[in-house]
């Protein structure tokens, strides 16, 4: 079976639905947890500046490739990669690349949902705190194995319930509700935090770049890696969502909108988290070590911010609920896109019912997550590292090489001209095919080389 006819395939019903769903896939804990942490570790404003540059120079052109491959194939990642060439060997290699691509969201989901589970537990704990149920609150805030299993399973159930609804009734419906809620909650938090002592200092640290640091090699590589993960390049989500995009849509424009929404969320997260860190420092919470490095960078969101909320009484408790609700939303909009890849593959290849497929595949990955919870010290860091430092960049490199070299220029350009007839007249249309062929693979290879270094 090569591919379904595109007429029977579900599509997003609106542009906004697609943009919010795809941006939601990209907006995850990487933006809200990872990005501010990277900013704090790499000299504030300088990192922000380089990151913005990298997003548009490295990540955006590759996002266009991934979405174009998906829309061209109108199928799951494996069949979409096969559709790029007519040569039998090329099809086999394409299929292999598709499978590697699909391993990324499955592996990421395995550790990501554990963190998603923590968020749900912190959220319930914050609510229990507010209504005075201290014993329950303490259980939900403690990192016991039982609590982590509860959180992980709850997170999977929410993810599966959304994915089983399909594109319009599940992913689109929920993305168009959850993403605006994310922006509103962020706005509330920002206004609140800026009224606290020390917040302005944090804001300055975030927005005023130290230009000497801009050329720091470590900073440039960190910004490139962060930009990459921020848009989930190589994570298959964009390829899958691209396959649900109508041929009438202007693909580069859609990709630019997704990039802008995603970058806006990361930027706003920094606006909230950096001032919050400085507020916490005013309250005596230690954030930086003597040498200026960030303490507990992995758990910044789980340690520093709750301490700040605790010091602010009842209002703080209310904002703790808002904050963890916000993080849970961000985590869910990403996890639904991770589960969608494998579900699309199985239901298209074997013509299975979507509901059953969602529960079986989600359940299988959930079992693996529970195994990780029980062997947390040995497995969590390792699975996270394999998924994000090795599998994802390697998948991104292969998508890039395949999209740049195997997929013919004429076919690529034709795909982009479908929603954008004068694609080749603009400078982007002239530069992009060569850029994806030569520049992008080099940049991705650099990120991989740096992560091994």
XYZ file of C-alpha atoms in Angstrom:
453
model
C 0.000 0.000 0.000
C 1.640 3.241 -1.067
C -0.740 5.796 0.397
C -4.354 6.596 0.921
C -6.043 8.821 -1.567
C -5.831 12.279 -0.143
C -9.575 12.787 -0.509
C -10.341 10.247 2.239
C -7.728 11.674 4.546
C -8.767 13.959 7.367
C -7.558 17.553 7.121
C -7.399 20.432 9.541
C -10.579 22.446 9.090
C -9.030 25.886 9.574
C -5.713 27.660 9.219
C -5.804 28.747 12.824
C -6.484 25.163 13.879
C -3.398 23.960 12.034
C -1.152 26.772 13.273
C -2.200 26.291 16.892
C -1.932 22.495 16.687
C 1.505 22.583 15.047
C 2.734 25.345 17.358
C 1.286 23.325 20.230
C 3.315 20.335 19.079
C 6.398 22.518 19.141
C 5.490 24.326 22.350
C 6.310 21.995 25.126
C 8.363 21.880 28.216
C 11.349 22.686 25.988
C 10.040 26.231 25.625
C 8.814 26.774 29.143
C 11.264 24.677 31.110
C 14.246 24.286 28.788
C 14.465 27.700 27.181
C 14.536 29.933 30.305
C 17.012 27.498 31.880
C 19.299 27.822 28.850
C 18.939 31.611 28.940
C 19.842 31.686 32.640
C 22.871 29.419 32.072
C 24.141 31.266 29.005
C 24.233 34.914 29.882
C 20.635 36.117 29.475
C 20.027 38.497 26.581
C 23.003 37.279 24.534
C 21.508 33.798 24.349
C 18.093 35.208 23.429
C 19.599 37.138 20.512
C 21.526 34.180 19.095
C 18.533 31.886 19.630
C 16.226 34.146 17.612
C 18.800 34.245 14.820
C 19.160 30.434 14.825
C 15.401 29.824 14.787
C 14.996 31.702 11.521
C 18.268 30.645 9.876
C 18.395 26.963 10.815
C 15.089 25.715 12.149
C 12.584 27.478 9.883
C 13.930 26.247 6.489
C 13.955 22.695 7.891
C 10.430 23.037 9.204
C 9.332 23.844 5.638
C 11.052 20.632 4.423
C 9.399 18.441 7.035
C 5.929 19.865 6.466
C 6.360 19.637 2.682
C 7.364 15.953 2.875
C 4.261 15.199 4.936
C 1.904 17.120 2.686
C 3.422 15.608 -0.456
C 2.994 12.063 0.887
C -0.417 12.670 2.507
C 0.440 9.777 4.794
C 2.291 8.682 7.913
C 6.079 9.344 8.075
C 7.100 5.935 6.681
C 4.853 6.118 3.596
C 5.517 9.833 3.105
C 9.265 9.184 2.932
C 8.673 6.360 0.434
C 6.649 8.694 -1.793
C 9.619 11.026 -2.413
C 11.260 8.833 -5.014
C 10.300 6.246 -7.631
C 13.496 4.154 -7.287
C 13.037 0.864 -5.378
C 16.252 1.320 -3.364
C 15.311 4.916 -2.582
C 11.921 3.739 -1.326
C 13.595 1.189 0.980
C 15.957 3.810 2.385
C 13.084 6.277 2.716
C 11.086 3.717 4.663
C 14.066 3.146 6.978
C 14.411 6.903 7.541
C 10.673 7.079 8.294
C 11.034 4.374 10.939
C 13.959 6.172 12.557
C 11.884 9.337 12.511
C 9.003 7.518 14.211
C 11.278 6.162 16.933
C 11.885 9.767 18.054
C 8.379 10.702 19.272
C 7.934 7.247 20.824
C 11.200 7.517 22.773
C 10.605 11.145 23.729
C 7.060 10.371 24.880
C 8.399 7.645 27.190
C 10.296 10.124 29.385
C 8.262 13.239 28.583
C 5.062 11.765 29.992
C 6.803 11.134 33.308
C 7.543 14.861 33.546
C 3.966 15.528 32.394
C 2.852 13.299 35.263
C 4.870 15.345 37.767
C 3.088 18.456 36.518
C -0.342 16.912 37.006
C 0.684 15.860 40.534
C 2.015 19.333 41.375
C -1.217 20.783 40.014
C -3.370 18.510 42.217
C -1.006 19.213 45.135
C -1.405 22.964 44.657
C -5.204 22.625 44.633
C -5.081 20.410 47.763
C -2.874 23.028 49.435
C -5.348 25.780 48.694
C -8.291 23.921 50.241
C -6.224 22.822 53.237
C -5.788 19.104 52.563
C -2.184 19.014 53.732
C -1.601 15.243 53.814
C -2.868 14.849 50.240
C -0.872 17.906 49.129
C 2.331 16.477 50.631
C 1.795 13.136 48.888
C 1.312 14.835 45.511
C 4.359 17.047 46.000
C 6.644 14.237 47.133
C 8.536 12.241 44.522
C 7.375 8.775 45.640
C 7.296 5.967 43.064
C 3.536 5.473 43.533
C 2.868 9.173 42.995
C 5.012 9.193 39.852
C 3.225 6.143 38.434
C -0.142 7.777 39.169
C 0.926 10.999 37.410
C 2.374 9.204 34.388
C -0.740 7.078 33.850
C -3.021 10.112 34.262
C -0.968 11.999 31.659
C -1.208 9.102 29.170
C -4.975 8.814 29.650
C -5.434 12.522 28.820
C -3.147 12.227 25.768
C -4.889 9.119 24.425
C -8.369 10.610 24.946
C -7.447 13.570 22.709
C -5.645 11.531 20.005
C -8.463 8.970 19.650
C -10.758 11.808 18.539
C -8.776 12.220 15.314
C -7.563 15.415 13.679
C -10.628 17.684 13.772
C -12.454 16.370 16.812
C -9.363 15.615 18.854
C -6.152 17.446 18.031
C -7.577 20.576 16.407
C -10.462 20.999 18.838
C -8.196 20.821 21.867
C -5.284 22.804 20.437
C -7.558 25.750 19.633
C -8.701 25.740 23.274
C -5.464 24.970 25.049
C -3.083 27.270 23.187
C -5.015 30.537 23.775
C -5.406 29.486 27.432
C -1.621 29.191 27.560
C -1.125 32.795 26.422
C -3.753 34.153 28.832
C -2.246 32.313 31.810
C 1.228 33.539 30.864
C -0.026 37.118 30.679
C -1.553 36.867 34.163
C 1.621 35.404 35.616
C 3.810 38.051 33.985
C 1.744 40.954 35.334
C 1.757 39.394 38.800
C 5.491 38.662 38.901
C 6.441 42.133 37.676
C 4.841 43.599 40.816
C 7.369 41.741 43.001
C 10.712 43.070 44.254
C 13.677 42.046 42.080
C 11.602 41.333 38.969
C 12.964 44.320 36.997
C 16.531 43.110 37.470
C 15.559 39.736 36.039
C 13.878 41.422 33.099
C 17.034 43.436 32.346
C 19.194 40.337 32.555
C 16.866 38.683 30.041
C 16.398 41.498 27.530
C 19.718 43.373 27.562
C 22.364 41.317 25.751
C 25.994 41.308 26.747
C 27.444 41.541 23.228
C 30.807 40.052 24.261
C 29.071 36.741 24.939
C 27.287 36.595 21.578
C 30.306 34.962 19.904
C 30.843 32.347 22.596
C 31.046 28.963 20.834
C 29.246 27.111 23.619
C 26.421 29.662 23.576
C 26.007 29.472 19.786
C 25.776 25.670 19.826
C 23.369 25.713 22.787
C 21.163 28.240 20.955
C 21.221 26.176 17.766
C 20.318 22.984 19.640
C 17.553 24.747 21.566
C 16.105 26.243 18.360
C 16.090 22.847 16.832
C 14.269 21.140 19.672
C 11.984 24.079 20.125
C 10.451 23.441 16.694
C 10.690 19.628 17.124
C 12.733 19.328 13.928
C 13.346 15.603 13.361
C 10.590 14.718 15.811
C 8.094 13.675 13.097
C 5.217 15.755 14.527
C 5.543 18.398 11.829
C 5.713 15.790 9.093
C 2.508 14.151 10.400
C 0.669 17.446 10.841
C 1.874 18.559 7.395
C 0.189 15.460 5.947
C -3.155 16.730 7.286
C -2.681 20.129 5.656
C -4.741 21.000 2.598
C -2.912 21.462 -0.709
C -4.484 24.922 -1.032
C -2.474 26.312 1.883
C 0.654 28.424 1.464
C 3.194 26.146 3.102
C 6.095 28.566 3.766
C 3.647 31.035 5.273
C 2.113 28.364 7.501
C 5.569 27.262 8.633
C 6.463 30.875 9.411
C 3.305 31.279 11.504
C 4.100 28.119 13.461
C 7.652 29.372 13.993
C 6.420 32.756 15.226
C 3.865 31.315 17.670
C 6.396 28.832 19.015
C 9.092 31.476 19.419
C 6.607 33.828 21.066
C 5.824 31.197 23.695
C 9.509 30.608 24.439
C 10.086 34.366 24.616
C 7.115 34.911 26.946
C 8.212 31.970 29.112
C 11.516 33.771 29.553
C 9.656 36.962 30.462
C 7.954 35.049 33.276
C 10.675 32.689 34.477
C 13.712 35.020 34.485
C 12.075 37.758 36.615
C 10.619 34.992 38.829
C 14.145 33.673 39.423
C 15.337 37.095 40.518
C 12.278 37.506 42.766
C 13.120 34.142 44.342
C 16.736 35.303 44.865
C 15.420 38.374 46.680
C 13.479 36.029 48.938
C 16.678 34.173 49.776
C 16.333 31.186 47.437
C 19.726 30.221 46.053
C 19.726 29.879 42.277
C 23.287 30.408 41.114
C 26.350 28.674 42.533
C 29.471 30.660 43.507
C 30.978 30.275 40.019
C 27.854 31.739 38.409
C 26.524 28.435 37.101
C 22.889 27.539 37.560
C 22.046 25.231 40.456
C 19.567 22.413 39.756
C 19.045 23.410 36.128
C 17.012 20.242 35.451
C 14.501 21.008 38.161
C 14.464 24.801 37.938
C 10.746 24.866 37.287
C 9.960 22.353 40.016
C 12.089 23.840 42.784
C 12.654 27.560 42.294
C 9.191 28.673 41.259
C 7.203 26.731 43.874
C 9.505 28.236 46.536
C 8.622 31.670 45.222
C 4.912 30.842 45.229
C 5.150 29.500 48.782
C 6.588 32.767 50.025
C 3.602 34.717 48.692
C 0.770 33.268 50.781
C -2.692 32.529 49.383
C -2.149 34.510 46.161
C 0.990 32.473 45.630
C -1.020 29.270 46.002
C -3.498 30.434 43.375
C -0.651 31.295 40.997
C 0.996 27.940 41.660
C -2.207 26.329 40.355
C -2.184 28.639 37.311
C 1.475 27.894 36.639
C 1.224 24.100 36.803
C -1.977 24.161 34.763
C -0.054 26.129 32.149
C 2.796 23.611 32.089
C 0.383 20.675 31.888
C -1.298 22.287 28.856
C 2.061 22.846 27.157
C 3.074 19.243 27.816
C -0.231 17.876 26.478
C -0.169 19.845 23.212
C 3.209 18.182 22.555
C 2.391 14.678 23.722
C -0.664 14.434 21.449
C 1.571 15.129 18.443
C 4.067 12.471 19.598
C 1.411 9.783 19.890
C -0.220 10.819 16.590
C 2.765 9.567 14.493
C 2.672 5.892 15.512
C -1.166 5.900 15.640
C -1.374 7.314 12.083
C 1.069 4.660 10.845
C -0.747 1.667 12.334
C -4.278 2.817 11.510
C -3.313 3.616 7.892
C -1.182 0.555 7.254
C -3.480 -1.997 8.872
C -6.766 -0.156 8.505
C -7.449 -0.427 12.237
C -9.940 1.641 14.214
C -8.412 4.801 15.573
C -9.763 4.483 19.123
C -8.401 0.980 19.682
C -5.081 1.866 18.020
C -4.635 4.914 20.259
C -5.194 2.903 23.438
C -2.989 -0.038 22.399
C -0.014 2.057 21.268
C -0.412 4.575 24.097
C -0.667 1.694 26.561
C 2.492 0.039 25.228
C 4.558 3.244 25.531
C 2.978 3.861 28.968
C 4.215 0.448 30.168
C 7.739 1.411 29.145
C 7.349 4.694 31.060
C 6.278 2.813 34.193
C 9.411 0.639 33.880
C 11.449 3.879 33.715
C 9.692 5.213 36.848
C 10.629 2.064 38.783
C 14.261 2.295 37.605
C 14.369 6.065 37.578
C 18.002 6.698 38.484
C 19.354 4.279 35.906
C 16.953 4.900 33.029
C 15.366 8.368 32.957
C 18.466 10.395 32.057
C 19.645 7.738 29.639
C 16.356 7.528 27.686
C 16.114 11.340 27.589
C 19.679 11.627 26.324
C 19.335 8.920 23.650
C 16.070 10.449 22.403
C 17.019 14.128 22.310
C 20.796 14.158 21.779
C 21.146 11.246 19.368
C 17.898 10.018 17.808
C 16.267 13.385 17.124
C 19.254 15.165 15.511
C 20.084 12.049 13.473
C 16.469 11.819 12.249
C 16.562 15.542 11.439
C 19.789 15.063 9.447
C 18.283 12.161 7.496
C 15.048 14.059 6.735
C 17.222 16.922 5.587
C 19.488 14.825 3.351
C 16.523 12.942 1.932
C 14.501 16.116 1.381
C 17.521 17.938 -0.061
C 19.174 15.267 -2.209
C 16.758 12.381 -2.920
C 13.555 14.356 -3.438
C 13.945 16.024 -6.824
C 14.053 19.806 -6.945
C 11.212 19.949 -9.478
C 8.917 17.847 -7.287
C 9.770 19.876 -4.163
C 9.122 23.180 -5.868
C 5.878 21.835 -7.364
C 4.660 20.825 -3.890
C 5.326 24.315 -2.523
C 3.784 26.016 -5.550
C 0.459 24.277 -4.847
C -0.579 26.807 -2.246
C 1.902 29.464 -3.243
C 1.969 29.767 -7.078
C 4.686 32.437 -7.184
C 6.985 30.534 -4.800
C 9.957 30.647 -7.204
C 9.648 34.395 -7.801
C 10.517 35.419 -4.246
C 14.023 35.276 -2.768
C 13.016 32.477 -0.368
C 11.930 30.260 -3.257
C 15.206 30.915 -5.077
C 17.445 30.250 -2.059
C 15.563 27.515 -0.219
C 16.163 24.429 -2.464
C 19.961 24.979 -2.400
C 19.926 26.005 1.249
C 18.244 22.770 2.315
C 20.645 20.781 0.207
C 23.917 22.258 1.442
C 23.570 24.601 4.424
C 21.018 22.818 6.631
C 22.728 19.390 6.691
C 25.993 21.117 7.644
C 24.348 22.963 10.521
C 22.550 19.849 11.770
C 25.760 17.855 11.573
C 27.392 20.550 13.725
C 24.710 20.158 16.407
C 25.239 16.351 16.379
C 29.012 16.768 16.542
C 28.659 19.164 19.475
C 26.412 16.757 21.407
C 29.002 13.998 21.040
C 31.817 16.369 21.949
